């Protein structure tokens, strides 16, 4: 349980957020699959990233931490992986389970991947289908597409696959299998999802074909170890972008945040709502665009957020819903059914959270309509043990009369262990 009190003053400061969770997973995975030494700095320290690190240790990869947060990975290529002695526990991490499925699809041994109650409810059929077509054998619990997943890998062949939903996790799983397969693998996405895997394949010396919504890889590629510095996580920065944007008079700078155009929907939406956000000192860090984000607080207005923004914004809807609850007028969010399959059913969790703070919300199967208010009413709220819901409600607490009391708030450690140090 955690109490967050109303902030009586504008927010001021210069902060840093942990390394990007998505890029962190991929740095550990590609470092483990490459030949030679990779040095990964600014890994988040969040539980999800640590699950991926532990998974590759379980698969026989030598990974050590010598200097502070820098991770050293001694990769021995795809053939360097060995059968784990136990079930691999992916905890709460969908990215660990789905991307690892792609790696293991090509390895000639059997592995069982499991996770917590939340991960056991999340759909895995979306990786089972394409990876099975490539020749791997994946079986979900009692024949359902749910974890635990038993994966027996082996010789794979490239496929052409048109993805029914935009998902960087599914795309990355297929790419990881495709790199080990015979022939070419071509993926078509309905909407471009985050491209960190594609950038990292290139960074580790591999080749990937990009053509609009098509991504392709040739099988049999060898990757080479590399130094990677992980940029700050825009999905973690988003909580403070919104906090500063909605509290008039605030001015906050978030340092060295990844601003990859496949991830920056939150900036575009906040700007449409009237927020002042400046990108300062834009540069590139190991293939990813990075900038300082400077936000100035003022009253926002409600907007329509259509389905064309889903892939670029997927993890930021909970915190954008808090911005909408404090904006003038109505915000309509549509085409976001995927939110029902995240760490919690986020449409349900946002609706319940906002209603308990006095906000008028209409819940639809694939979206939400939120009527903004001047301030929020303080209350006890539920995180559903979902890190992004807990952090969004904490930011709401800064703007709620009497603050909020959040159950199971320690789940913020999934992606942002130091979150409350910055809020308090
Ligand atoms: C992620 C992709 C997104 C996102 C998740 C991390 C990734 O999931 O919601 O938090 O690292 O590839 P989907 O690609 O399944 O939408």
Tab-separated table of C-alpha atoms and ligand atoms in Angstrom:
chain	number	residue	atom	x	y	z
A	1	UNK	CA	0.000	0.000	0.000
A	2	UNK	CA	1.274	3.468	-0.841
A	3	UNK	CA	-0.148	6.934	-0.198
A	4	UNK	CA	0.517	9.734	-2.654
A	5	UNK	CA	-0.451	13.192	-1.453
A	6	UNK	CA	-1.745	16.059	-3.521
A	7	UNK	CA	1.039	18.325	-4.744
A	8	UNK	CA	0.281	21.875	-3.655
A	9	UNK	CA	3.126	23.310	-5.731
A	10	UNK	CA	4.120	23.138	-9.402
A	11	UNK	CA	6.721	20.450	-10.173
A	12	UNK	CA	10.242	21.665	-10.934
A	13	UNK	CA	13.360	19.689	-11.665
A	14	UNK	CA	15.697	17.792	-13.822
A	15	UNK	CA	15.313	14.019	-13.664
A	16	UNK	CA	16.481	10.788	-15.278
A	17	UNK	CA	14.411	7.647	-15.710
A	18	UNK	CA	15.660	4.026	-15.955
A	19	UNK	CA	16.859	2.542	-19.237
A	20	UNK	CA	14.252	1.521	-21.793
A	21	UNK	CA	12.715	-1.831	-20.870
A	22	UNK	CA	12.098	-2.967	-24.465
A	23	UNK	CA	15.585	-2.062	-25.650
A	24	UNK	CA	17.070	-3.614	-22.501
A	25	UNK	CA	15.442	-7.013	-23.190
A	26	UNK	CA	16.743	-6.953	-26.739
A	27	UNK	CA	20.282	-5.913	-25.746
A	28	UNK	CA	20.472	-8.916	-23.405
A	29	UNK	CA	18.973	-11.271	-26.001
A	30	UNK	CA	21.090	-10.178	-28.961
A	31	UNK	CA	24.197	-9.948	-26.750
A	32	UNK	CA	23.567	-13.547	-25.686
A	33	UNK	CA	23.046	-14.734	-29.264
A	34	UNK	CA	26.074	-12.875	-30.671
A	35	UNK	CA	29.661	-14.085	-30.774
A	36	UNK	CA	32.020	-12.267	-28.421
A	37	UNK	CA	31.724	-9.753	-25.625
A	38	UNK	CA	28.855	-7.268	-25.306
A	39	UNK	CA	28.787	-4.550	-22.685
A	40	UNK	CA	25.309	-3.256	-21.828
A	41	UNK	CA	25.045	-0.058	-19.805
A	42	UNK	CA	22.042	1.666	-18.250
A	43	UNK	CA	19.899	-1.476	-18.097
A	44	UNK	CA	16.743	-0.566	-16.131
A	45	UNK	CA	17.212	-2.707	-13.010
A	46	UNK	CA	13.482	-3.437	-13.323
A	47	UNK	CA	12.258	-6.958	-12.584
A	48	UNK	CA	11.229	-7.644	-16.196
A	49	UNK	CA	14.705	-6.987	-17.580
A	50	UNK	CA	16.227	-9.060	-14.783
A	51	UNK	CA	13.987	-11.970	-15.803
A	52	UNK	CA	15.526	-11.921	-19.266
A	53	UNK	CA	19.037	-11.783	-17.793
A	54	UNK	CA	18.263	-14.767	-15.535
A	55	UNK	CA	16.669	-16.696	-18.415
A	56	UNK	CA	19.855	-16.496	-20.481
A	57	UNK	CA	21.961	-17.438	-17.465
A	58	UNK	CA	19.657	-20.475	-17.106
A	59	UNK	CA	20.374	-21.240	-20.769
A	60	UNK	CA	24.109	-21.329	-20.075
A	61	UNK	CA	25.195	-17.822	-21.138
A	62	UNK	CA	27.924	-16.204	-19.053
A	63	UNK	CA	26.609	-12.838	-17.857
A	64	UNK	CA	28.222	-10.762	-15.129
A	65	UNK	CA	27.919	-7.320	-13.586
A	66	UNK	CA	31.255	-5.802	-12.804
A	67	UNK	CA	30.978	-2.046	-12.854
A	68	UNK	CA	27.840	-0.667	-11.241
A	69	UNK	CA	25.018	-1.293	-13.665
A	70	UNK	CA	27.080	-2.425	-16.640
A	71	UNK	CA	26.389	-5.959	-17.753
A	72	UNK	CA	29.010	-8.089	-19.517
A	73	UNK	CA	27.713	-10.840	-21.779
A	74	UNK	CA	30.010	-13.457	-23.283
A	75	UNK	CA	27.957	-14.687	-26.209
A	76	UNK	CA	28.801	-17.932	-28.010
A	77	UNK	CA	26.198	-17.674	-30.752
A	78	UNK	CA	22.930	-19.616	-31.145
A	79	UNK	CA	24.742	-22.931	-30.590
A	80	UNK	CA	26.095	-21.622	-27.274
A	81	UNK	CA	22.711	-22.116	-25.564
A	82	UNK	CA	22.252	-25.270	-23.502
A	83	UNK	CA	19.090	-26.932	-22.177
A	84	UNK	CA	18.074	-25.391	-18.830
A	85	UNK	CA	17.905	-27.621	-15.771
A	86	UNK	CA	14.607	-26.134	-14.635
A	87	UNK	CA	11.524	-24.337	-15.856
A	88	UNK	CA	12.367	-20.743	-16.864
A	89	UNK	CA	10.343	-18.261	-14.840
A	90	UNK	CA	9.475	-15.182	-16.914
A	91	UNK	CA	7.707	-13.549	-13.939
A	92	UNK	CA	5.418	-10.752	-15.155
A	93	UNK	CA	7.285	-10.228	-18.422
A	94	UNK	CA	5.434	-10.835	-21.684
A	95	UNK	CA	8.453	-9.640	-23.653
A	96	UNK	CA	10.698	-12.231	-21.988
A	97	UNK	CA	8.266	-15.061	-22.734
A	98	UNK	CA	7.442	-14.122	-26.308
A	99	UNK	CA	10.946	-13.178	-27.494
A	100	UNK	CA	12.481	-16.183	-25.762
A	101	UNK	CA	9.956	-18.374	-27.620
A	102	UNK	CA	11.465	-17.124	-30.875
A	103	UNK	CA	15.002	-17.910	-29.717
A	104	UNK	CA	14.076	-21.356	-28.377
A	105	UNK	CA	12.090	-22.280	-31.504
A	106	UNK	CA	15.418	-22.860	-33.245
A	107	UNK	CA	17.275	-24.622	-30.427
A	108	UNK	CA	17.374	-28.457	-30.403
A	109	UNK	CA	16.098	-29.052	-26.856
A	110	UNK	CA	12.950	-28.708	-24.802
A	111	UNK	CA	12.272	-25.787	-22.456
A	112	UNK	CA	9.276	-24.852	-20.334
A	113	UNK	CA	8.496	-21.147	-19.907
A	114	UNK	CA	6.225	-20.078	-17.072
A	115	UNK	CA	5.232	-16.828	-15.405
A	116	UNK	CA	3.100	-15.241	-12.701
A	117	UNK	CA	-0.716	-15.202	-12.574
A	118	UNK	CA	-0.881	-12.218	-14.920
A	119	UNK	CA	1.442	-13.728	-17.536
A	120	UNK	CA	-0.440	-17.041	-17.350
A	121	UNK	CA	-3.550	-15.200	-18.539
A	122	UNK	CA	-1.925	-13.478	-21.515
A	123	UNK	CA	-2.373	-14.812	-25.078
A	124	UNK	CA	0.559	-16.870	-26.363
A	125	UNK	CA	-1.223	-18.334	-29.385
A	126	UNK	CA	0.004	-15.307	-31.278
A	127	UNK	CA	3.589	-16.664	-31.081
A	128	UNK	CA	2.624	-20.352	-31.133
A	129	UNK	CA	1.015	-20.020	-34.596
A	130	UNK	CA	3.882	-18.486	-36.608
A	131	UNK	CA	6.657	-20.366	-34.772
A	132	UNK	CA	4.828	-23.684	-35.312
A	133	UNK	CA	4.532	-22.877	-39.001
A	134	UNK	CA	8.310	-22.414	-39.063
A	135	UNK	CA	8.721	-25.961	-37.722
A	136	UNK	CA	8.988	-25.602	-33.931
A	137	UNK	CA	6.790	-27.507	-31.518
A	138	UNK	CA	5.058	-25.265	-28.959
A	139	UNK	CA	2.348	-26.454	-26.600
A	140	UNK	CA	0.405	-24.236	-24.208
A	141	UNK	CA	-1.142	-25.338	-20.914
A	142	UNK	CA	-3.771	-28.075	-21.562
A	143	UNK	CA	-3.645	-27.286	-25.268
A	144	UNK	CA	-4.691	-23.669	-24.717
A	145	UNK	CA	-2.614	-20.783	-25.955
A	146	UNK	CA	-1.669	-19.967	-22.370
A	147	UNK	CA	1.512	-20.412	-20.315
A	148	UNK	CA	3.211	-22.559	-19.144
A	149	UNK	CA	4.546	-23.111	-22.648
A	150	UNK	CA	6.595	-26.136	-23.615
A	151	UNK	CA	8.903	-25.435	-26.538
A	152	UNK	CA	10.826	-28.092	-28.440
A	153	UNK	CA	12.933	-26.368	-31.018
A	154	UNK	CA	14.854	-27.605	-34.016
A	155	UNK	CA	15.398	-26.970	-37.708
A	156	UNK	CA	13.261	-24.073	-38.906
A	157	UNK	CA	12.266	-22.855	-42.332
A	158	UNK	CA	11.569	-19.236	-43.269
A	159	UNK	CA	7.941	-18.205	-43.735
A	160	UNK	CA	5.911	-15.311	-45.074
A	161	UNK	CA	3.625	-14.160	-42.313
A	162	UNK	CA	0.971	-11.484	-42.254
A	163	UNK	CA	0.431	-10.529	-38.614
A	164	UNK	CA	-3.230	-10.231	-37.564
A	165	UNK	CA	-2.342	-7.616	-34.892
A	166	UNK	CA	0.458	-5.055	-34.599
A	167	UNK	CA	2.801	-6.501	-31.975
A	168	UNK	CA	6.516	-5.856	-31.639
A	169	UNK	CA	6.765	-8.864	-29.355
A	170	UNK	CA	5.345	-11.228	-31.965
A	171	UNK	CA	7.355	-9.597	-34.775
A	172	UNK	CA	10.550	-9.924	-32.717
A	173	UNK	CA	9.860	-13.573	-31.858
A	174	UNK	CA	9.488	-14.347	-35.576
A	175	UNK	CA	12.645	-12.372	-36.429
A	176	UNK	CA	14.638	-14.256	-33.780
A	177	UNK	CA	13.414	-17.567	-35.204
A	178	UNK	CA	13.940	-16.289	-38.762
A	179	UNK	CA	17.601	-15.523	-38.052
A	180	UNK	CA	18.056	-19.244	-37.282
A	181	UNK	CA	15.888	-20.596	-40.112
A	182	UNK	CA	16.654	-21.899	-43.572
A	183	UNK	CA	15.797	-19.264	-46.191
A	184	UNK	CA	14.115	-15.897	-45.838
A	185	UNK	CA	11.399	-14.861	-43.371
A	186	UNK	CA	9.094	-12.031	-44.386
A	187	UNK	CA	6.695	-10.399	-41.932
A	188	UNK	CA	3.894	-8.008	-42.787
A	189	UNK	CA	2.579	-5.811	-39.955
A	190	UNK	CA	-0.836	-4.115	-39.985
A	191	UNK	CA	0.818	-1.028	-38.442
A	192	UNK	CA	4.528	-0.402	-37.812
A	193	UNK	CA	5.283	-1.469	-34.237
A	194	UNK	CA	8.446	-0.527	-32.317
A	195	UNK	CA	11.540	-1.369	-34.381
A	196	UNK	CA	14.149	-1.905	-31.661
A	197	UNK	CA	14.830	-5.500	-32.754
A	198	UNK	CA	15.436	-4.444	-36.346
A	199	UNK	CA	17.836	-1.675	-35.236
A	200	UNK	CA	19.623	-4.050	-32.929
A	201	UNK	CA	20.070	-6.774	-35.544
A	202	UNK	CA	21.866	-4.151	-37.647
A	203	UNK	CA	23.816	-2.917	-34.622
A	204	UNK	CA	25.078	-6.453	-33.935
A	205	UNK	CA	26.290	-6.723	-37.527
A	206	UNK	CA	23.299	-8.527	-39.055
A	207	UNK	CA	21.092	-7.620	-41.992
A	208	UNK	CA	17.390	-6.898	-42.019
A	209	UNK	CA	15.181	-5.782	-44.903
A	210	UNK	CA	12.734	-2.923	-44.284
A	211	UNK	CA	10.062	-1.930	-46.769
A	212	UNK	CA	7.051	-0.051	-45.441
A	213	UNK	CA	5.112	-2.520	-43.300
A	214	UNK	CA	7.327	-5.467	-44.362
A	215	UNK	CA	10.352	-6.684	-42.415
A	216	UNK	CA	12.555	-9.552	-43.610
A	217	UNK	CA	15.588	-11.496	-42.449
A	218	UNK	CA	17.780	-14.087	-44.094
A	219	UNK	CA	18.403	-17.143	-41.930
A	220	UNK	CA	21.823	-18.373	-40.883
A	221	UNK	CA	23.208	-14.977	-39.857
A	222	UNK	CA	25.993	-14.611	-37.327
A	223	UNK	CA	25.844	-11.647	-34.950
A	224	UNK	CA	28.819	-9.998	-33.271
A	225	UNK	CA	29.128	-8.665	-29.706
A	226	UNK	CA	28.770	-4.933	-29.191
A	227	UNK	CA	28.618	-2.178	-26.573
A	228	UNK	CA	25.116	-0.816	-26.076
A	229	UNK	CA	23.995	2.120	-23.965
A	230	UNK	CA	20.272	1.901	-23.296
A	231	UNK	CA	18.429	5.253	-23.612
A	232	UNK	CA	15.995	6.405	-20.905
A	233	UNK	CA	12.572	4.773	-21.219
A	234	UNK	CA	9.982	7.053	-22.841
A	235	UNK	CA	7.279	4.860	-21.280
A	236	UNK	CA	8.692	5.681	-17.816
A	237	UNK	CA	9.317	9.339	-18.699
A	238	UNK	CA	5.638	9.565	-19.735
A	239	UNK	CA	4.484	9.610	-16.084
A	240	UNK	CA	6.499	12.750	-15.418
A	241	UNK	CA	5.696	14.315	-18.782
A	242	UNK	CA	2.021	14.097	-17.858
A	243	UNK	CA	2.527	15.165	-14.222
A	244	UNK	CA	4.369	18.297	-15.367
A	245	UNK	CA	1.996	18.940	-18.269
A	246	UNK	CA	-1.169	18.900	-16.122
A	247	UNK	CA	0.087	20.935	-13.154
A	248	UNK	CA	0.179	24.561	-14.370
A	249	UNK	CA	3.439	26.365	-13.643
A	250	UNK	CA	5.485	23.152	-13.637
A	251	UNK	CA	8.721	22.785	-15.545
A	252	UNK	CA	10.471	19.429	-15.717
A	253	UNK	CA	13.333	18.165	-17.867
A	254	UNK	CA	13.729	14.398	-18.364
A	255	UNK	CA	17.267	13.633	-19.493
A	256	UNK	CA	18.379	11.352	-22.338
A	257	UNK	CA	15.086	9.731	-23.228
A	258	UNK	CA	14.675	7.449	-26.257
A	259	UNK	CA	12.495	9.224	-28.827
A	260	UNK	CA	12.297	6.536	-31.499
A	261	UNK	CA	9.446	7.555	-33.863
A	262	UNK	CA	7.816	4.136	-33.363
A	263	UNK	CA	7.435	4.971	-29.650
A	264	UNK	CA	6.683	8.690	-29.461
A	265	UNK	CA	2.883	8.739	-29.710
A	266	UNK	CA	2.670	10.103	-26.163
A	267	UNK	CA	4.513	13.287	-27.191
A	268	UNK	CA	2.282	13.776	-30.214
A	269	UNK	CA	-0.912	13.251	-28.202
A	270	UNK	CA	0.139	15.525	-25.324
A	271	UNK	CA	1.043	18.233	-27.836
A	272	UNK	CA	-2.368	17.842	-29.493
A	273	UNK	CA	-3.866	18.305	-26.033
A	274	UNK	CA	-2.010	21.618	-25.842
A	275	UNK	CA	1.072	20.589	-23.846
A	276	UNK	CA	4.370	22.369	-24.351
A	277	UNK	CA	7.097	19.748	-24.857
A	278	UNK	CA	10.482	20.591	-26.307
A	279	UNK	CA	13.114	18.113	-27.512
A	280	UNK	CA	16.548	19.430	-26.602
A	281	UNK	CA	20.007	18.148	-27.600
A	282	UNK	CA	18.734	15.408	-29.923
A	283	UNK	CA	21.417	12.835	-30.721
A	284	UNK	CA	21.841	9.135	-31.573
A	285	UNK	CA	22.950	6.492	-29.097
A	286	UNK	CA	23.742	3.019	-30.435
A	287	UNK	CA	21.326	3.433	-33.320
A	288	UNK	CA	18.453	4.933	-31.299
A	289	UNK	CA	17.420	8.626	-31.272
A	290	UNK	CA	17.685	10.251	-27.828
A	291	UNK	CA	16.826	13.741	-26.502
A	292	UNK	CA	16.145	15.671	-23.298
A	293	UNK	CA	12.406	16.339	-22.943
A	294	UNK	CA	11.448	19.692	-21.454
A	295	UNK	CA	7.807	20.052	-20.380
A	296	UNK	CA	5.999	23.152	-19.200
A	297	UNK	CA	2.686	22.760	-17.395
A	298	UNK	CA	-0.555	24.405	-18.475
A	299	UNK	CA	-4.237	23.509	-18.764
A	300	UNK	CA	-4.813	20.800	-21.417
A	301	UNK	CA	-7.837	20.131	-23.630
A	302	UNK	CA	-9.604	16.876	-24.526
A	303	UNK	CA	-8.904	15.282	-27.936
A	304	UNK	CA	-9.839	12.293	-30.102
A	305	UNK	CA	-7.166	9.594	-30.139
A	306	UNK	CA	-7.772	7.231	-33.053
A	307	UNK	CA	-6.514	3.738	-33.809
A	308	UNK	CA	-3.726	5.009	-36.100
A	309	UNK	CA	-1.728	5.906	-32.968
A	310	UNK	CA	-2.079	2.572	-31.145
A	311	UNK	CA	1.263	0.961	-31.955
A	312	UNK	CA	3.272	4.131	-31.205
A	313	UNK	CA	1.480	4.717	-27.899
A	314	UNK	CA	0.529	1.236	-26.675
A	315	UNK	CA	1.945	1.434	-23.121
A	316	UNK	CA	1.056	5.097	-22.488
A	317	UNK	CA	-2.762	4.949	-22.525
A	318	UNK	CA	-3.095	4.572	-18.737
A	319	UNK	CA	-1.136	7.772	-18.063
A	320	UNK	CA	-2.753	9.579	-21.002
A	321	UNK	CA	-6.116	8.727	-19.428
A	322	UNK	CA	-5.003	10.674	-16.339
A	323	UNK	CA	-4.090	13.640	-18.570
A	324	UNK	CA	-7.554	13.361	-20.175
A	325	UNK	CA	-9.223	13.292	-16.747
A	326	UNK	CA	-7.609	16.657	-15.968
A	327	UNK	CA	-8.199	18.315	-19.364
A	328	UNK	CA	-10.988	20.657	-20.445
A	329	UNK	CA	-13.659	18.729	-22.347
A	330	UNK	CA	-13.944	15.150	-23.522
A	331	UNK	CA	-11.247	12.724	-24.738
A	332	UNK	CA	-12.264	9.779	-26.914
A	333	UNK	CA	-9.761	6.905	-27.150
A	334	UNK	CA	-10.584	4.238	-29.735
A	335	UNK	CA	-9.159	1.101	-31.366
A	336	UNK	CA	-7.294	-0.033	-28.255
A	337	UNK	CA	-8.725	-3.525	-27.610
A	338	UNK	CA	-5.135	-4.774	-27.179
A	339	UNK	CA	-5.086	-2.955	-23.812
A	340	UNK	CA	-7.322	-5.735	-22.483
A	341	UNK	CA	-4.424	-8.223	-22.937
A	342	UNK	CA	-1.641	-6.354	-21.141
A	343	UNK	CA	-0.329	-6.948	-17.589
A	344	UNK	CA	-3.957	-6.332	-16.561
A	345	UNK	CA	-7.100	-5.533	-18.535
A	346	UNK	CA	-6.063	-1.890	-18.744
A	347	UNK	CA	-9.381	-0.601	-20.126
A	348	UNK	CA	-11.112	-2.050	-17.057
A	349	UNK	CA	-8.390	-0.915	-14.641
A	350	UNK	CA	-8.350	2.676	-15.966
A	351	UNK	CA	-12.150	2.867	-15.906
A	352	UNK	CA	-12.348	1.667	-12.306
A	353	UNK	CA	-9.471	3.904	-11.182
A	354	UNK	CA	-10.810	7.063	-12.787
A	355	UNK	CA	-14.375	6.464	-11.590
A	356	UNK	CA	-13.150	6.086	-8.031
A	357	UNK	CA	-11.511	9.524	-8.404
A	358	UNK	CA	-14.844	11.049	-9.449
A	359	UNK	CA	-14.265	11.046	-13.211
A	360	UNK	CA	-17.057	10.295	-15.679
A	361	UNK	CA	-15.857	7.462	-17.947
A	362	UNK	CA	-17.616	5.451	-20.647
A	363	UNK	CA	-16.001	2.031	-21.099
A	364	UNK	CA	-16.256	0.332	-24.497
A	365	UNK	CA	-14.903	-3.031	-25.678
A	366	UNK	CA	-12.110	-1.275	-27.583
A	367	UNK	CA	-11.882	2.152	-26.012
A	368	UNK	CA	-12.823	4.797	-23.487
A	369	UNK	CA	-14.445	8.195	-23.353
A	370	UNK	CA	-13.268	10.420	-20.492
A	371	UNK	CA	-14.822	13.711	-19.369
A	372	UNK	CA	-12.161	15.967	-17.853
A	373	UNK	CA	-12.485	17.708	-14.457
A	374	UNK	CA	-10.868	20.640	-12.697
A	375	UNK	CA	-9.372	18.383	-9.978
A	376	UNK	CA	-9.739	14.743	-8.926
A	377	UNK	CA	-11.311	13.412	-5.718
A	378	UNK	CA	-8.919	11.510	-3.461
A	379	UNK	CA	-9.704	7.830	-2.756
A	380	UNK	CA	-8.360	4.311	-2.295
A	381	UNK	CA	-7.530	2.826	-5.695
A	382	UNK	CA	-6.536	-0.568	-7.096
A	383	UNK	CA	-3.410	-1.156	-9.222
A	384	UNK	CA	-4.465	-4.677	-10.341
A	385	UNK	CA	-0.755	-5.410	-9.638
A	386	UNK	CA	0.013	-3.699	-12.952
A	387	UNK	CA	3.050	-1.385	-12.799
A	388	UNK	CA	1.730	1.128	-15.322
A	389	UNK	CA	-1.671	1.337	-13.625
A	390	UNK	CA	-0.001	1.871	-10.218
A	391	UNK	CA	2.237	4.658	-11.571
A	392	UNK	CA	-0.627	6.341	-13.439
A	393	UNK	CA	-2.760	6.374	-10.297
A	394	UNK	CA	0.158	7.763	-8.293
A	395	UNK	CA	0.416	10.693	-10.720
A	396	UNK	CA	-3.358	11.122	-10.400
A	397	UNK	CA	-2.787	11.327	-6.639
A	398	UNK	CA	-0.610	14.418	-7.115
A	399	UNK	CA	-3.724	16.108	-8.540
A	400	UNK	CA	-6.361	14.631	-6.193
A	401	UNK	CA	-7.835	16.376	-3.165
A	402	UNK	CA	-6.620	14.293	-0.241
A	403	UNK	CA	-4.302	12.234	-2.485
A	404	UNK	CA	-4.687	8.528	-3.267
A	405	UNK	CA	-3.934	5.264	-1.490
A	406	UNK	CA	-2.767	2.566	-3.927
A	407	UNK	CA	-2.898	-1.130	-3.060
A	408	UNK	CA	0.034	-3.326	-4.200
A	409	UNK	CA	2.141	-0.359	-5.293
A	410	UNK	CA	5.452	-2.240	-5.146
A	411	UNK	CA	4.649	-3.611	-8.628
A	412	UNK	CA	6.218	-0.388	-9.998
A	413	UNK	CA	9.526	-2.303	-9.636
A	414	UNK	CA	8.626	-4.253	-12.791
A	415	UNK	CA	9.907	-1.360	-14.913
A	416	UNK	CA	10.733	1.586	-12.609
A	417	UNK	CA	12.068	0.598	-9.165
A	418	UNK	CA	12.970	4.213	-8.256
A	419	UNK	CA	9.578	5.680	-9.254
A	420	UNK	CA	8.391	6.645	-5.761
A	421	UNK	CA	11.747	8.256	-4.912
A	422	UNK	CA	10.954	10.775	-7.652
A	423	UNK	CA	7.269	11.198	-6.702
A	424	UNK	CA	7.753	11.660	-2.941
B	1	LIG	C1	6.891	-4.543	-26.153
B	1	LIG	C2	5.891	-4.409	-27.056
B	1	LIG	C3	4.513	-4.033	-26.679
B	1	LIG	C4	4.451	-3.385	-25.314
B	1	LIG	C5	5.270	-4.119	-24.308
B	1	LIG	C6	6.714	-4.233	-24.730
B	1	LIG	C7	8.206	-4.999	-26.626
B	1	LIG	O1	3.732	-5.202	-26.667
B	1	LIG	O2	3.123	-3.279	-24.880
B	1	LIG	O3	5.219	-3.456	-23.051
B	1	LIG	O4	9.199	-4.873	-25.903
B	1	LIG	O5	8.273	-5.494	-27.753
B	1	LIG	P1	3.063	-5.751	-28.026
B	1	LIG	O6	4.112	-5.701	-29.033
B	1	LIG	O7	2.628	-7.154	-27.803
B	1	LIG	O8	1.910	-4.823	-28.282
